[in-house]
mmCIF file of C-alpha atoms in Angstrom:
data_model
loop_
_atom_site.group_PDB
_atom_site.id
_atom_site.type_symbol
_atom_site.label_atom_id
_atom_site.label_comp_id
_atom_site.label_asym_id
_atom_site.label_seq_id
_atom_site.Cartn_x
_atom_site.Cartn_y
_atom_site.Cartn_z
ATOM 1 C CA UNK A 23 0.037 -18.205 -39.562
ATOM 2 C CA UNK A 24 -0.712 -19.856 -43.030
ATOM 3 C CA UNK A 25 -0.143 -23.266 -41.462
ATOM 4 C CA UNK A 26 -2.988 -22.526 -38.670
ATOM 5 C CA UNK A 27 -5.608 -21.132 -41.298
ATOM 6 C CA UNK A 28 -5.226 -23.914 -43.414
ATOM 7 C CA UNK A 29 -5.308 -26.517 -40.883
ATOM 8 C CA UNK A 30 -8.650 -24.607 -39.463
ATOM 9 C CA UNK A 31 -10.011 -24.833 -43.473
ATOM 10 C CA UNK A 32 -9.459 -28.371 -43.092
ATOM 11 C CA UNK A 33 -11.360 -29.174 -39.846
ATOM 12 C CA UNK A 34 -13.951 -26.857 -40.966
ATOM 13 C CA UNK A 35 -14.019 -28.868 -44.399
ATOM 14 C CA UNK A 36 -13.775 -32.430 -42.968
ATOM 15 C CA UNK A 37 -16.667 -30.974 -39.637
ATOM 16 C CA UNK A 38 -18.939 -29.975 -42.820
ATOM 17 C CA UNK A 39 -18.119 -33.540 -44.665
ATOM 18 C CA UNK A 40 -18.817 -35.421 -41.312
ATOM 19 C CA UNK A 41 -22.012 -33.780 -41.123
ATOM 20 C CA UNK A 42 -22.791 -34.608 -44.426
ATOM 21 C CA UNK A 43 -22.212 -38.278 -43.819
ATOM 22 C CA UNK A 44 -23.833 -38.639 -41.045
ATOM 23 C CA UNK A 45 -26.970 -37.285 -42.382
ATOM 24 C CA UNK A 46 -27.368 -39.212 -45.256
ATOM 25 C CA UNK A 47 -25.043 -42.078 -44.238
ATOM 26 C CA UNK A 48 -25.115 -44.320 -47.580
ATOM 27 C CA UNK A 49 -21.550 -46.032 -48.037
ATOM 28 C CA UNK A 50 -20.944 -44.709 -51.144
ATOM 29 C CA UNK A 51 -21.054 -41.492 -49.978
ATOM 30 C CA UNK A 52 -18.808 -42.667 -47.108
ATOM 31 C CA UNK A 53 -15.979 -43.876 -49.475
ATOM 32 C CA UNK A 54 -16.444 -40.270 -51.471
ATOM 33 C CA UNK A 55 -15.952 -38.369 -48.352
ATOM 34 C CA UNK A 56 -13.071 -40.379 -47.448
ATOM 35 C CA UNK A 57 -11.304 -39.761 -50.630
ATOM 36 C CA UNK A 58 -12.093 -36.148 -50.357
ATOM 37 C CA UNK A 59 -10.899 -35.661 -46.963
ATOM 38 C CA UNK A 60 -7.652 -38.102 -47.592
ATOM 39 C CA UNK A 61 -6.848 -35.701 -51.003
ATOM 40 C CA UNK A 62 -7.197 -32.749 -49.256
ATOM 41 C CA UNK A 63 -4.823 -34.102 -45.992
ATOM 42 C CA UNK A 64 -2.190 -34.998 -48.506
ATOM 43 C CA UNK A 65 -2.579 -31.488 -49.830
ATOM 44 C CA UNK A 66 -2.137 -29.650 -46.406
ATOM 45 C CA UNK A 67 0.582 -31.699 -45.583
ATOM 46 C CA UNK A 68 2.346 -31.129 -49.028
ATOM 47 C CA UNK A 69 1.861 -27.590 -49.455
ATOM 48 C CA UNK A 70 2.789 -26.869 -45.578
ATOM 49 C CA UNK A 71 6.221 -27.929 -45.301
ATOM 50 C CA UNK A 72 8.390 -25.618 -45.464
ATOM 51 C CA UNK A 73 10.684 -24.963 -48.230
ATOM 52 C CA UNK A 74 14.478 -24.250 -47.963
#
């Protein structure tokens, strides 16, 4: 159950961020969002696994 509401945080994060983007749509802002979205990934997929 943890795994699904953090995966669903993430969509709803990276949906907001993609709206975001496509708004404005300057490439630096592209390359921030990126970032932000690839942190936050690597996050989710470290802090989901599960530990033995």
């Amino acid at each position: 159950m943890n795994r699904f509401l953090a995966l669903f945080a993430f969509a709803l994060l990276a949906a907001f961020l993609y709206i975001l983007v496509r708004k404005v749509g300057t490439l630096d802002l592209w390359v921030v969002v990126g970032l932000t979205v690839a942190l936050a990934g690597y996050d989710f997929l470290s802090s989901s696994k599960n530990k033995s």
